Coordinates of C-alpha atoms and ligand atoms in Angstrom, one line a residue:
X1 CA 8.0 -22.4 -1.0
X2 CA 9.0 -23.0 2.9
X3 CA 5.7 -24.0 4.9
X4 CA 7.0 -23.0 8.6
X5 CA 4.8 -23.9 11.6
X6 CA 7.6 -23.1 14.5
X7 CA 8.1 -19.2 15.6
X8 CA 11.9 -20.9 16.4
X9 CA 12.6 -22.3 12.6
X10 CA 11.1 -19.4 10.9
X11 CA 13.7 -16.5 13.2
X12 CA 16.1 -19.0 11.7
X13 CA 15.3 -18.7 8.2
X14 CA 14.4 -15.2 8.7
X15 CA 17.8 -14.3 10.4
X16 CA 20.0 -16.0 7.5
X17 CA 17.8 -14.7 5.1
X18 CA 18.9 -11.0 6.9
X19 CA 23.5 -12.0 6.7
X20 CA 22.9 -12.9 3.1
X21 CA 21.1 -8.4 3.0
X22 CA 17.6 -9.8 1.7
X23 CA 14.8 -7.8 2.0
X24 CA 11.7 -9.1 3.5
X25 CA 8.0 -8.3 2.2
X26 CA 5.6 -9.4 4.8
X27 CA 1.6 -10.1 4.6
X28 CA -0.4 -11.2 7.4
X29 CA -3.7 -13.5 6.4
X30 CA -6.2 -15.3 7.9
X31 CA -6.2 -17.8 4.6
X32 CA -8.7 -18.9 2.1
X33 CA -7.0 -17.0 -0.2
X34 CA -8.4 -15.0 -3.3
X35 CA -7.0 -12.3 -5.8
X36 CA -7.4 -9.9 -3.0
X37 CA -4.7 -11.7 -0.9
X38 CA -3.2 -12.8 -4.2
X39 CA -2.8 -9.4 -5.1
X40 CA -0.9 -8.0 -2.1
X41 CA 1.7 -11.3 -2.2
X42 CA 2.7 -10.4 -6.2
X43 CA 3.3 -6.7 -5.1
X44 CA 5.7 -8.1 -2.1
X45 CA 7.1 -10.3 -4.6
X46 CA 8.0 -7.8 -6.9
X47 CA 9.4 -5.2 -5.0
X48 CA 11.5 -7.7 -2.2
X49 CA 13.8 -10.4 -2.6
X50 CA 11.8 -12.7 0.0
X51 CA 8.0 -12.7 0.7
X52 CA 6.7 -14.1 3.5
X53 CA 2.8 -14.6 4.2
X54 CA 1.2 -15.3 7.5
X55 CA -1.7 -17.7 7.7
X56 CA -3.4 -17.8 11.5
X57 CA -6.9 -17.5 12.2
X58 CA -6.6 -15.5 15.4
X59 CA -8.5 -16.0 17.5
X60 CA -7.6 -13.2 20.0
X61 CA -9.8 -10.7 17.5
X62 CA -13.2 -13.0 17.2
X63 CA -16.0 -12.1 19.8
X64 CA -17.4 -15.1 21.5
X65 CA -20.6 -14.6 18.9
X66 CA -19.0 -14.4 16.3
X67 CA -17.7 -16.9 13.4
X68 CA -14.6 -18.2 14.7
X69 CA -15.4 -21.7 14.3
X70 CA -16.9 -21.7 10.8
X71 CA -13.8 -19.4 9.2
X72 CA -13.2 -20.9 6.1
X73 CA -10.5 -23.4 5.9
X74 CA -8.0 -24.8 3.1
X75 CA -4.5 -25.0 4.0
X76 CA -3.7 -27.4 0.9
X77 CA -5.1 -24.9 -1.7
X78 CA -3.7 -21.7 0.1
X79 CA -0.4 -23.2 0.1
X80 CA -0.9 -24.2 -4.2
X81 CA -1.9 -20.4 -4.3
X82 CA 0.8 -18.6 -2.2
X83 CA 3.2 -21.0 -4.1
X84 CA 2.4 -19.8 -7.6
X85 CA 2.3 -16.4 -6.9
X86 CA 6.1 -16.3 -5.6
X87 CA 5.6 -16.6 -2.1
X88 CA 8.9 -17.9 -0.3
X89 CA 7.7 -18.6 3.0
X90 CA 4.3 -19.4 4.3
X91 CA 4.4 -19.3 8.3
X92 CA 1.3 -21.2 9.4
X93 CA 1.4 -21.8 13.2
X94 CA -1.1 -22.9 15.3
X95 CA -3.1 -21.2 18.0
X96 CA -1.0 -22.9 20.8
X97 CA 2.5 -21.8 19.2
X98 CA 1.2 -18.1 18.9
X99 CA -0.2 -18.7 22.2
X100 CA 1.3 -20.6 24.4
X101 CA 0.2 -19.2 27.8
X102 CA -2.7 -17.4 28.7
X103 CA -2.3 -13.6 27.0
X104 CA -1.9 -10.9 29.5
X105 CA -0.6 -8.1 27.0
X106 CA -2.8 -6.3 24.5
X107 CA -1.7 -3.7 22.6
X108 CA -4.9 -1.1 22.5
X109 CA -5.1 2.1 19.7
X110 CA -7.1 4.2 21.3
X111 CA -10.0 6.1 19.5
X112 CA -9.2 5.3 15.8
X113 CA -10.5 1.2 17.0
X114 CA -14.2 2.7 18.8
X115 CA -15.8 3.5 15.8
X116 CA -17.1 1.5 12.4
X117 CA -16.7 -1.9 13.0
X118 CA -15.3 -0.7 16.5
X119 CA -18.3 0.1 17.8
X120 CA -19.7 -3.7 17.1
X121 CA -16.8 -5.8 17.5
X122 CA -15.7 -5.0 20.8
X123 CA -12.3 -6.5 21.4
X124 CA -11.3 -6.6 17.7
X125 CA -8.8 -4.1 16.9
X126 CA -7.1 -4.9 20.2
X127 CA -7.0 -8.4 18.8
X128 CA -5.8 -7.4 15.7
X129 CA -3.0 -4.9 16.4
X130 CA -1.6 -7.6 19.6
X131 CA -1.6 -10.4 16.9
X132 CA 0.0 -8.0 13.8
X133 CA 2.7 -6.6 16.5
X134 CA 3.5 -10.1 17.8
X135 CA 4.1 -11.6 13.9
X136 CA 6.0 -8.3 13.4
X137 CA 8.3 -9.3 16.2
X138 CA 8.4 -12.6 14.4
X139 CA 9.2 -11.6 10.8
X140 CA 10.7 -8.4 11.1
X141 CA 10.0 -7.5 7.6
X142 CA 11.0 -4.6 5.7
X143 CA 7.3 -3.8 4.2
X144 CA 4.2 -5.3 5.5
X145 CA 1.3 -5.3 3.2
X146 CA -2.3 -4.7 4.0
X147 CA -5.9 -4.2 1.5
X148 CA -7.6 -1.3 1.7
X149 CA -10.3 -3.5 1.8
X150 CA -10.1 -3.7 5.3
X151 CA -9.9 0.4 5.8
X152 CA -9.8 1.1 9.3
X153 CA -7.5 -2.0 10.1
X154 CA -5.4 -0.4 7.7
X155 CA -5.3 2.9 9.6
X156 CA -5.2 0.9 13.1
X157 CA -2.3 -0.9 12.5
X158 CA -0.7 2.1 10.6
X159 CA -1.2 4.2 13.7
X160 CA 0.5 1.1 16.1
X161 CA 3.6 1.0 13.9
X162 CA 3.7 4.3 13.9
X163 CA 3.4 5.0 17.7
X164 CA 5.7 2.0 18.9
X165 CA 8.6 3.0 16.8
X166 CA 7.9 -0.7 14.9
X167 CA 11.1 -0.3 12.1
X168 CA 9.0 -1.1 9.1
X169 CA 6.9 0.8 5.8
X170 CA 3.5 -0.2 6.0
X171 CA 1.9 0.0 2.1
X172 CA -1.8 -0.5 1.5
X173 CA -3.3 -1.9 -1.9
X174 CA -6.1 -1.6 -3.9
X175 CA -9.4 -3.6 -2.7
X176 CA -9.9 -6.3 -5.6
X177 CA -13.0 -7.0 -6.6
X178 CA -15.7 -9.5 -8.5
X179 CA -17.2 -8.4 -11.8
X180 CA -20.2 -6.7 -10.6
X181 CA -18.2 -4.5 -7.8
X182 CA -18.6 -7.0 -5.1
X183 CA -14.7 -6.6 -2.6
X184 CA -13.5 -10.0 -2.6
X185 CA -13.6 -11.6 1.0
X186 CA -13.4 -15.0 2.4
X187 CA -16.6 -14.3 3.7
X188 CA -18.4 -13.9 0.6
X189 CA -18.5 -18.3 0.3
X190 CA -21.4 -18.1 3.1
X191 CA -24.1 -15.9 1.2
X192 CA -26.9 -17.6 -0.5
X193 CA -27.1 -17.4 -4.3
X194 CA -29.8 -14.0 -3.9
X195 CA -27.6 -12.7 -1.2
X196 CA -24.7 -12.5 -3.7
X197 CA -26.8 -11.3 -5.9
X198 CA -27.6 -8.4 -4.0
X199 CA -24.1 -7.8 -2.6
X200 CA -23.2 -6.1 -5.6
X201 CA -25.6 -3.0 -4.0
X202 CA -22.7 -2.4 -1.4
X203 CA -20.1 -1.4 -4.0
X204 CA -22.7 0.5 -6.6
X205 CA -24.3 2.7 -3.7
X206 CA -20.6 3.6 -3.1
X207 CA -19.7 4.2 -6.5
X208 CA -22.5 6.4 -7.3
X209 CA -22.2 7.8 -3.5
X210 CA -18.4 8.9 -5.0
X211 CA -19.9 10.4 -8.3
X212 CA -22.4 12.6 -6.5
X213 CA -19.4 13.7 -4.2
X214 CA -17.1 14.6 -7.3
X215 CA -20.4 16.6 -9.5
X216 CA -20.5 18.7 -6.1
X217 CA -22.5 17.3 -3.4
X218 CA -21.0 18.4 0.4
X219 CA -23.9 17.1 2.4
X220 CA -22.1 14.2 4.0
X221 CA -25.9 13.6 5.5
X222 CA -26.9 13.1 2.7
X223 CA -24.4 11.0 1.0
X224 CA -24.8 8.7 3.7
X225 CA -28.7 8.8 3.4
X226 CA -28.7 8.1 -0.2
X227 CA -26.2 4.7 0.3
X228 CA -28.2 3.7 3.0
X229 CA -31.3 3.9 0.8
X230 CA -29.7 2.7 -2.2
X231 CA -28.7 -0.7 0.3
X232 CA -32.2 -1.3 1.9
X233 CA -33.8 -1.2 -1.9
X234 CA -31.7 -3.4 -3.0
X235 CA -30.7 -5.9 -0.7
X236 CA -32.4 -7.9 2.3
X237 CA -29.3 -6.8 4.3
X238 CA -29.5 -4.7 7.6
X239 CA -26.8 -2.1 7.9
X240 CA -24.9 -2.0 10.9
X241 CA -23.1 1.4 9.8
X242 CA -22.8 3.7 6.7
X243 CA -20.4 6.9 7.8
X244 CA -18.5 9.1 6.1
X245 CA -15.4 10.0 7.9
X246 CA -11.5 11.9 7.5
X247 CA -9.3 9.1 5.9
X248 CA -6.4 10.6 8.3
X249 CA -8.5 10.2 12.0
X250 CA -11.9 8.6 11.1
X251 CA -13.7 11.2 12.2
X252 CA -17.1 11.7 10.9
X253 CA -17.2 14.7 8.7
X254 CA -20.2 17.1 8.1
X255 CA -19.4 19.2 5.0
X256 CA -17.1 17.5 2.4
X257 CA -13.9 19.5 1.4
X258 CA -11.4 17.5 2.2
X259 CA -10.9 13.6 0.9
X260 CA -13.1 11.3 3.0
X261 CA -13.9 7.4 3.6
X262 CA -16.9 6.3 2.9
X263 CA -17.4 3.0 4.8
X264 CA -20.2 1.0 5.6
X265 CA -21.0 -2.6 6.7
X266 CA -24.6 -4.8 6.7
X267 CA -25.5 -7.9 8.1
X268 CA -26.9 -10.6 5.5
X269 CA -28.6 -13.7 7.5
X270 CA -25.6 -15.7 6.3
X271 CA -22.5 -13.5 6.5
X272 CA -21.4 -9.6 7.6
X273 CA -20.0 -7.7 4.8
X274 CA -17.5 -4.5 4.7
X275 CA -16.6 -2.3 2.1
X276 CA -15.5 1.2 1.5
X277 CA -14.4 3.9 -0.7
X278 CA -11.3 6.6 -0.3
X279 CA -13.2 10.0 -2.5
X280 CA -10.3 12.3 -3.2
X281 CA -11.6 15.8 -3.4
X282 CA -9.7 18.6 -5.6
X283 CA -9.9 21.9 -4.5
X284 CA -13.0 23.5 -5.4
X285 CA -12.9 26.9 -6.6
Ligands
LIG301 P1 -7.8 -11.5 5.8 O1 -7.2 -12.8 5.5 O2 -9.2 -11.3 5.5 O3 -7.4 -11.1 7.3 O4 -7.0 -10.4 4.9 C1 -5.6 -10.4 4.8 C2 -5.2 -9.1 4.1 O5 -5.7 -9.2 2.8 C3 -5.7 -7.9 4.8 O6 -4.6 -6.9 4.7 C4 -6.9 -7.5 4.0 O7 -7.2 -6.1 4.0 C5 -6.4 -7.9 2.6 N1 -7.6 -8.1 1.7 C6 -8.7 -8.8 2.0 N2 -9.6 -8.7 1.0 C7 -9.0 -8.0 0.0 C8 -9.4 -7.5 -1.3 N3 -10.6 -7.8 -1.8 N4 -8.6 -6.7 -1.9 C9 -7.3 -6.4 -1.4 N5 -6.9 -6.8 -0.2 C10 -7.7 -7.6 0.5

């Protein structure tokens, strides 16, 4: 595996790669790998002939409160783990090659970035989507990977490709997760022993949120009363949102008759937490 730090050398490699007809599977990271991030790398390695994984901490899409600083860290290990699982090139640049000069141009999806974590991390999806359309420019790839575990990022960037003509196929994968249901995150290092304990409550009240939908229940009210419950019960979190909205626009829904996202995050003492759940909904009759 290539470890590229220069925007310059990695066109290069990128643009021979392209004469010889190679196929390009792209997947943006922030690093501290896991089988979540794992995961999405094997799937680009087995269906193109070159993977390439970005590593950047951006910080473009961190508000000035939030954990910027203390992001976990470990280029060494990440470059052990991108290695094994087939990875061809990692492209790790730092903050002053992706940003040479102060940034003037942000590229903004309106609407679908106000809500969920919208609503409490203003500034973030911009960040995101200006930092996802700039290493796009960079890579070019055929396929860019994302997790579902990041839902409406998923749907945000989906929604950028789509509306700047960006000449790629955007595929989301499965969230990963621990034993006891808990999505795998980089995050998840910073919770206390009982926090990580109660974690597990995110996944379960979605799980049983998803069973109640599928016996019948079209209340989204009260779906999203019974996870919020189900959280405060269990955990010493505080929940910053628990919605059930359209997986196509992320608008909230009232009756459920068409699949929806349930999504929610909560605020431990030592780390925030996401997680969410696609419920597909057959036609009643
Ligand atoms: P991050 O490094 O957290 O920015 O994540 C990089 C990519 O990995 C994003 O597309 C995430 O949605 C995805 N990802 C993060 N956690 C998971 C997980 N538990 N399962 C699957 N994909 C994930």
């Amino acid at each position: 595996m290539k470890i590229i730090k220069s925007i310059k050398l990695l066109r290069k490699e990128i643009a021979s790669l392209r004469k010889k007809g190679k196929t390009v599977g792209f997947i943006p990271t922030m690093g501290y790998f896991h089988e979540g991030h794992l995961s999405l790398m094997r799937q680009s390695v087995k269906e193109n002939d070159v993977s390439v994984v970005s590593l950047f901490v951006n910080p473009v899409q961190f508000g000035p409160k939030e954990d910027l600083s203390r992001y976990p860290r470990d280029m060494k290990r990440d470059a052990s783990l991108a290695a094994g699982a087939g990875v061809d090139i990692l492209f790790a640049p730092s903050v002053a090659e992706m940003y040479p000069s102060e940034l003037l141009t942000h590229v903004h999806v309106d609407a679908l970035s106000d809500g969920l974590c919208g609503a409490f991390r203003s500034g973030h999806f911009s960040g995101v989507v200006t930092v996802v359309a700039k290493l796009v420019n960079i890579v070019l790839p055929d396929v860019m990977y994302l997790g579902q575990k990041d839902a409406q990022q998923a749907v945000v960037i989906k929604k950028m490709i789509k509306d700047l003509d960006f000449a790629l196929r955007v595929k989301v994968c499965p969230t990963l997760r621990e034993p006891d249901g808990l999505a795998m995150s980089s995050r998840n290092i910073f919770l206390s022993p009982t926090e990580r304990k109660e974690a597990a409550a995110l996944s379960k009240s979605l799980r049983l949120a998803r069973q109640k939908i599928l016996k019948g229940e079209s209340d989204a009210s009260k779906i999203v009363s019974q996870i919020k419950k189900l959280i405060l019960d269990e955990t010493s979190a505080s929940i910053l949102y628990v919605v059930c909205v359209s997986v196509a626009d992320l608008k909230p829904v009232r009756r459920i008759e068409k699949d929806v996202l349930l999504a929610l995050a909560v605020k431990f003492p030592s780390a925030r937490l996401i997680d969410n759940e696609i419920v597909t909904i057959k036609k009643r009759c």
